[in-house]
Coordinates of C-alpha atoms in Angstrom, one line a residue:
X1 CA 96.1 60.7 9.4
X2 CA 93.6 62.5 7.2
X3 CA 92.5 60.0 5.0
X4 CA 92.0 57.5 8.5
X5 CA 90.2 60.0 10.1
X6 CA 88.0 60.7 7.1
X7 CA 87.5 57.1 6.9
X8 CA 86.4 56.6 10.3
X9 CA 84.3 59.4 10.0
X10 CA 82.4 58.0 6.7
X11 CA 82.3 54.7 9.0
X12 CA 80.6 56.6 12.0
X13 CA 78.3 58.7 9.7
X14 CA 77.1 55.0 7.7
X15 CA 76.7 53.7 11.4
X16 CA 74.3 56.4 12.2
X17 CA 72.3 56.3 9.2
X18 CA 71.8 52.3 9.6
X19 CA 70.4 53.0 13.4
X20 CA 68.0 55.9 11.6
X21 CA 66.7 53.6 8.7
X22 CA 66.5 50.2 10.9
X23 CA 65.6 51.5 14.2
X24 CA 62.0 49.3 13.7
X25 CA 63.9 46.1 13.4
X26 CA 65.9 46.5 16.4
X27 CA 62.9 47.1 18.7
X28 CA 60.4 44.8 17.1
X29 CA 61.8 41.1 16.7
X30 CA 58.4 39.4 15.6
X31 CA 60.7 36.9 14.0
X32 CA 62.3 35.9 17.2
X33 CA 59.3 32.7 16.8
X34 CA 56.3 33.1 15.1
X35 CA 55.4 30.0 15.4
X36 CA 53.1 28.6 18.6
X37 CA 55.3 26.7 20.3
X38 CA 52.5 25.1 23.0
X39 CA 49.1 26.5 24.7
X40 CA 47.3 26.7 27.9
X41 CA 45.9 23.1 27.5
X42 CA 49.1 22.4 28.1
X43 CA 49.1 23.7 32.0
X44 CA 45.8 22.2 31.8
X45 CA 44.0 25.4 31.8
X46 CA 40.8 26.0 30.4
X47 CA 41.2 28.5 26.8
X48 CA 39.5 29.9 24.4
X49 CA 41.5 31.0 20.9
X50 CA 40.6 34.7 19.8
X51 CA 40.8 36.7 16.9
X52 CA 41.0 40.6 17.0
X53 CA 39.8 42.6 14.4
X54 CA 41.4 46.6 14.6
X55 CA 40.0 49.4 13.6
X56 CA 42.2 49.8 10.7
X57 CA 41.0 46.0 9.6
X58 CA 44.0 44.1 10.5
X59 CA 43.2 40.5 12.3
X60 CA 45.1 39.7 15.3
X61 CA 45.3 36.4 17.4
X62 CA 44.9 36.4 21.3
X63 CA 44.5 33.4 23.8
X64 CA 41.3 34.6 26.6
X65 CA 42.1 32.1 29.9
X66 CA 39.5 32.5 32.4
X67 CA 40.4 31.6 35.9
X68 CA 37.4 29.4 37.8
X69 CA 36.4 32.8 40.6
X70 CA 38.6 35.5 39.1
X71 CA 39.2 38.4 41.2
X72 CA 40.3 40.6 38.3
X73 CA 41.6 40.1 34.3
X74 CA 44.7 40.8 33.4
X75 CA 45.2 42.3 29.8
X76 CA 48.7 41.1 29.4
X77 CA 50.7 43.2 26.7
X78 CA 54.2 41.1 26.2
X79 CA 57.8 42.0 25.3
X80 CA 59.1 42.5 21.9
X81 CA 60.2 38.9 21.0
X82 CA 58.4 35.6 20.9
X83 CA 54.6 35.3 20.4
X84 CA 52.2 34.5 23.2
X85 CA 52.6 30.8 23.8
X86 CA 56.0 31.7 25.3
X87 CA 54.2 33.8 27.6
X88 CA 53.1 30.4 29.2
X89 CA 55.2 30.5 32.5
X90 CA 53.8 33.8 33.7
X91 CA 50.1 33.1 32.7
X92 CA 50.7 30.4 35.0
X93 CA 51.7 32.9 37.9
X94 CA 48.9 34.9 37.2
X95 CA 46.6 32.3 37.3
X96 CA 47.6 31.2 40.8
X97 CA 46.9 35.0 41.8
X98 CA 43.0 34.5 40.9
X99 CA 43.6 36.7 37.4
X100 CA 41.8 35.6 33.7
X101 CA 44.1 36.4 31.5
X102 CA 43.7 37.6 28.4
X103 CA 47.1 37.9 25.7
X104 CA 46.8 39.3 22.6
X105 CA 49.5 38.8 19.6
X106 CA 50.7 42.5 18.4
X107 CA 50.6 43.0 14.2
X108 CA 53.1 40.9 12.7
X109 CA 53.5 38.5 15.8
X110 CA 52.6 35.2 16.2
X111 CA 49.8 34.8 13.7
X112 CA 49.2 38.2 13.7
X113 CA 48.8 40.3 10.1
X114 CA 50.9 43.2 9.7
X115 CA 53.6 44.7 10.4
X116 CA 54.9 46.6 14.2
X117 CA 54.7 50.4 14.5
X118 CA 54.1 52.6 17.7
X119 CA 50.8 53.5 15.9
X120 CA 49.6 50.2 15.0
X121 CA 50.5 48.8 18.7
X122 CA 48.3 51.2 19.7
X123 CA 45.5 50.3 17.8
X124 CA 46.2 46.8 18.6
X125 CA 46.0 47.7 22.8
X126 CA 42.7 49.3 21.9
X127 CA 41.1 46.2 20.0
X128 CA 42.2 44.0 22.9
X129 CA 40.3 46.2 25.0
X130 CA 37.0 46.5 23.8
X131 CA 36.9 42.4 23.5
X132 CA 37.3 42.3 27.5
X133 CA 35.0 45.4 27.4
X134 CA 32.2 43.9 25.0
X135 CA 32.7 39.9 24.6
X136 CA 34.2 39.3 28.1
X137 CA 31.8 41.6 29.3
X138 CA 34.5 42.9 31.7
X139 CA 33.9 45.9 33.7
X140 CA 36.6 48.6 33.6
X141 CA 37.3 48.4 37.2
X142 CA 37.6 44.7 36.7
X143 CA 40.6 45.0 34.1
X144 CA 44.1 45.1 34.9
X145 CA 46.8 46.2 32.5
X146 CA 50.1 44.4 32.7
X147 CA 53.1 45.1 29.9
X148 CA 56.8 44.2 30.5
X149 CA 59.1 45.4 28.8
X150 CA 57.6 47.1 25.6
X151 CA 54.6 46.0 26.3
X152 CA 55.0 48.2 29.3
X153 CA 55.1 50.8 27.1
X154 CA 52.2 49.6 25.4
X155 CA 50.1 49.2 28.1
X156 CA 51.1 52.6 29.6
X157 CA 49.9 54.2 25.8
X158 CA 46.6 52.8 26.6
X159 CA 45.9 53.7 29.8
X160 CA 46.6 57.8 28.7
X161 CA 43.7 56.8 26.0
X162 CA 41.0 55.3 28.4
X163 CA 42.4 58.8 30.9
X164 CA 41.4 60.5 27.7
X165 CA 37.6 58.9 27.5
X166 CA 37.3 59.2 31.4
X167 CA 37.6 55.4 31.8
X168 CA 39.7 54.2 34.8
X169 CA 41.1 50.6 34.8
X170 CA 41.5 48.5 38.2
X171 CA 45.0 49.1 38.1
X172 CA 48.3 49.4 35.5
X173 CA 51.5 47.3 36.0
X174 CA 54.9 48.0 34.5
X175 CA 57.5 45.5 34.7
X176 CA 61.1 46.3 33.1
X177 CA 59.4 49.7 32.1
X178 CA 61.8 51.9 30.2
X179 CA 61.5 56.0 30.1
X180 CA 61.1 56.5 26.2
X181 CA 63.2 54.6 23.4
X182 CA 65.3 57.5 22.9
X183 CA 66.5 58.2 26.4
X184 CA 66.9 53.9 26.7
X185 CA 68.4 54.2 23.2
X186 CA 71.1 57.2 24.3
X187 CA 71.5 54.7 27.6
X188 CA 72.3 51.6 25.2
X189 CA 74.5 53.7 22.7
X190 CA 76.4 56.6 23.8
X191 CA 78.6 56.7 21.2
X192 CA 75.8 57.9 19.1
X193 CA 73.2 60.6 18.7
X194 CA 70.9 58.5 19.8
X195 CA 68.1 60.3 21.3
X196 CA 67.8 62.5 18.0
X197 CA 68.0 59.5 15.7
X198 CA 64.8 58.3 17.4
X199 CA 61.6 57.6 15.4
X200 CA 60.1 55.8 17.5
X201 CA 59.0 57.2 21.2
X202 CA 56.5 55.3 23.5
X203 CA 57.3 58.2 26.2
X204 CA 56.5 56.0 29.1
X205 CA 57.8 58.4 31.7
X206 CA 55.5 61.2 30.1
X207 CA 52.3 58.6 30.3
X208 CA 52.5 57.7 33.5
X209 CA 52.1 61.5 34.7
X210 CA 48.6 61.2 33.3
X211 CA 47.8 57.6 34.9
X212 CA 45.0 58.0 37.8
X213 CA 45.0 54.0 38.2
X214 CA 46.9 52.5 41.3
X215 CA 50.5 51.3 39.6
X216 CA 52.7 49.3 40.4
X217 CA 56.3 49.3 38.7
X218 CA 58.1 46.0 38.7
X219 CA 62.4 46.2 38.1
X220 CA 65.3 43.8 38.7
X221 CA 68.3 45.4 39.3
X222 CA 69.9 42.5 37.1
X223 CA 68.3 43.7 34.6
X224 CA 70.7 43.8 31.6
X225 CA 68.7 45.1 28.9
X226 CA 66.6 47.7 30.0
X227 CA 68.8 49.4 33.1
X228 CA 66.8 49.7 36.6
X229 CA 67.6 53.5 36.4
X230 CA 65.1 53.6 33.7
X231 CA 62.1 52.1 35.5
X232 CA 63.3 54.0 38.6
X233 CA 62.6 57.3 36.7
X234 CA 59.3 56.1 35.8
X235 CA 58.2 55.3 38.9
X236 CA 59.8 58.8 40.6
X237 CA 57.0 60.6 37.5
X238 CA 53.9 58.6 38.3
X239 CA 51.5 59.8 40.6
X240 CA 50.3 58.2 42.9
X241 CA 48.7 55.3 44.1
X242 CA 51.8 53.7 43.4
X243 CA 54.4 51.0 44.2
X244 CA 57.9 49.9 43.3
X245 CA 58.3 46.4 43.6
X246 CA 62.5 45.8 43.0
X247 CA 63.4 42.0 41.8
X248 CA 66.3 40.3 41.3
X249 CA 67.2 38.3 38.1
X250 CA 67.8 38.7 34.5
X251 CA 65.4 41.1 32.3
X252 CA 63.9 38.2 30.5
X253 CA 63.9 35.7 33.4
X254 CA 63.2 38.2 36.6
X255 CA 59.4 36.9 37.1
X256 CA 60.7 33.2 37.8
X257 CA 64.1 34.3 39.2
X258 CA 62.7 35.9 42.1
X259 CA 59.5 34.0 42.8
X260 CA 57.8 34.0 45.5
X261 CA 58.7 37.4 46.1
X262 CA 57.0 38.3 43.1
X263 CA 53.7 37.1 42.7
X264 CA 53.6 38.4 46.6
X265 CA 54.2 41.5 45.7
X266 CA 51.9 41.5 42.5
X267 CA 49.1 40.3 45.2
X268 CA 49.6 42.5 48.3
X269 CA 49.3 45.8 45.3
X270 CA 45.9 44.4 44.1
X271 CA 44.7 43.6 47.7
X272 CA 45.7 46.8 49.5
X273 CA 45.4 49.3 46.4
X274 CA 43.1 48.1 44.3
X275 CA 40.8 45.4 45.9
X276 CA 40.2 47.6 49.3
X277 CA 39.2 50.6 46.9
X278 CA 36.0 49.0 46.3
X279 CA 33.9 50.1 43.8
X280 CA 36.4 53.6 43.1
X281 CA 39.3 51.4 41.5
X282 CA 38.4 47.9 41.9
X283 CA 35.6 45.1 43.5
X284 CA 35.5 45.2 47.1
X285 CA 37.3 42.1 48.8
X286 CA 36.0 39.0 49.6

């Protein structure tokens, strides 16, 4: 019985250092498809191929899709697998909702150089910024942010930093938002010391307690990846102007799943929350 329970033990304790020394490769999956797999010209949308240089020098790709008499743009910030031509179904939606879009390609995805961190996403968010900002010639209170999933997280990180320079955005939207990656983690894995194994953080629940931008947080209840407890608690720590939009469908398929409730709820935020706040939050309505 002592020798089995030491084994297990040695098991357990070689289980626990793994999740410490690999945590980055279960959250980033860059390798999920690097490769494009199609583009806007196949919706038969008007694009424009982009490449973002950070301010630590490394060269990202991004895809800028005007729409013909936009009403906002939409920095999109996408989950942690795939690259940005998978993102092709929702660029779609928000195309139909009058939004540019612009995507952007984190470090080490897609065509991206580098290599994922919570640092260098950072980075990465503020790089994609200042293109809307200086080559778009976007207005703040013309931008949107969007991230699902970690880019949720992402997009979150980045609204605290433009809090920081007293620069408002139109609006922030977090779909499949989680609280931090140790509390999701300690969700996913109870059998292990999760939440103190964590390297990584993105405390989204903490960010959004500093977010003055009308938000709206977008969860299925189907969700089977990232719990809708988690973007419940989110929501319950942002201040407001906010909304909780609740979907149906699974984490990665939730957007189509539950069309059109969806992209009716995504419209009636922008209209009543950020569009009739005129020139405090967003343009004035048409």
């Amino acid at each position: 019985m002592a020798k089995f329970l030491l084994s297990l033990a040695i098991v357990y304790a070689l289980v626990v250092a793994l999740m410490w020394a690999f945590q980055d490769r279960l959250l980033y999956l860059p390798h999920a498809g690097r490769e494009h797999v199609s583009s806007p010209a196949d919706l038969g949308l008007g694009w424009e191929e982009v490449t973002l240089t950070t301010e630590d020098s490394v060269a990202l790709d991004a895809w800028w899709i005007p729409a013909p008499e936009p009403r906002a743009s939409l920095l999109f910030f996408h989950g942690n697998a795939g690259n940005i031509s998978h993102r092709l179904e929702s660029i779609a939606q928000f195309q139909r909702l009058g939004l540019s879009v612009f995507i952007v390609d984190y470090r080490g995805y897609g065509r991206s150089e580098g290599r994922p961190s919570e640092a260098g996403t950072a980075l990465d968010a503020r790089a994609a910024w200042q293109w809307l900002r200086n080559e778009a010639e976007q207005e703040a209170d013309e931008i949107v942010l969007f991230g699902r999933s970690l880019g949720a997280a992402i997009a979150a990180e980045l609204a605290v930093s433009l809090e920081e320079q007293q620069t408002t955005p139109a609006a922030v939207i977090l779909e499949s938002p989680f609280r931090s990656v140790p509390e999701l983690a300690q969700q996913l894995y109870p059998f292990l010391p999760a939440r103190w194994l964590a390297r990584i953080h993105y405390p989204v629940e903490d960010y959004v307690t500093q977010i003055s931008a009308p938000l709206l947080v977008i969860h299925s209840r189907d969700d089977e990846i990232i719990p809708v407890a988690q973007g419940e608690a989110v929501y319950r720590a942002a201040r407001e102007p906010k909304r909780l939009l609740e979907i149906q469908g699974g984490h990665n398929t939730g957007f189509l799943d539950s069309e059109p409730v969806y992209s009716e709820g995504i419209d009636a935020f922008l209209s009543e929350l950020v569009e009739s706040a005129g020139g405090e939050h967003g343009q004035p309505p048409d």
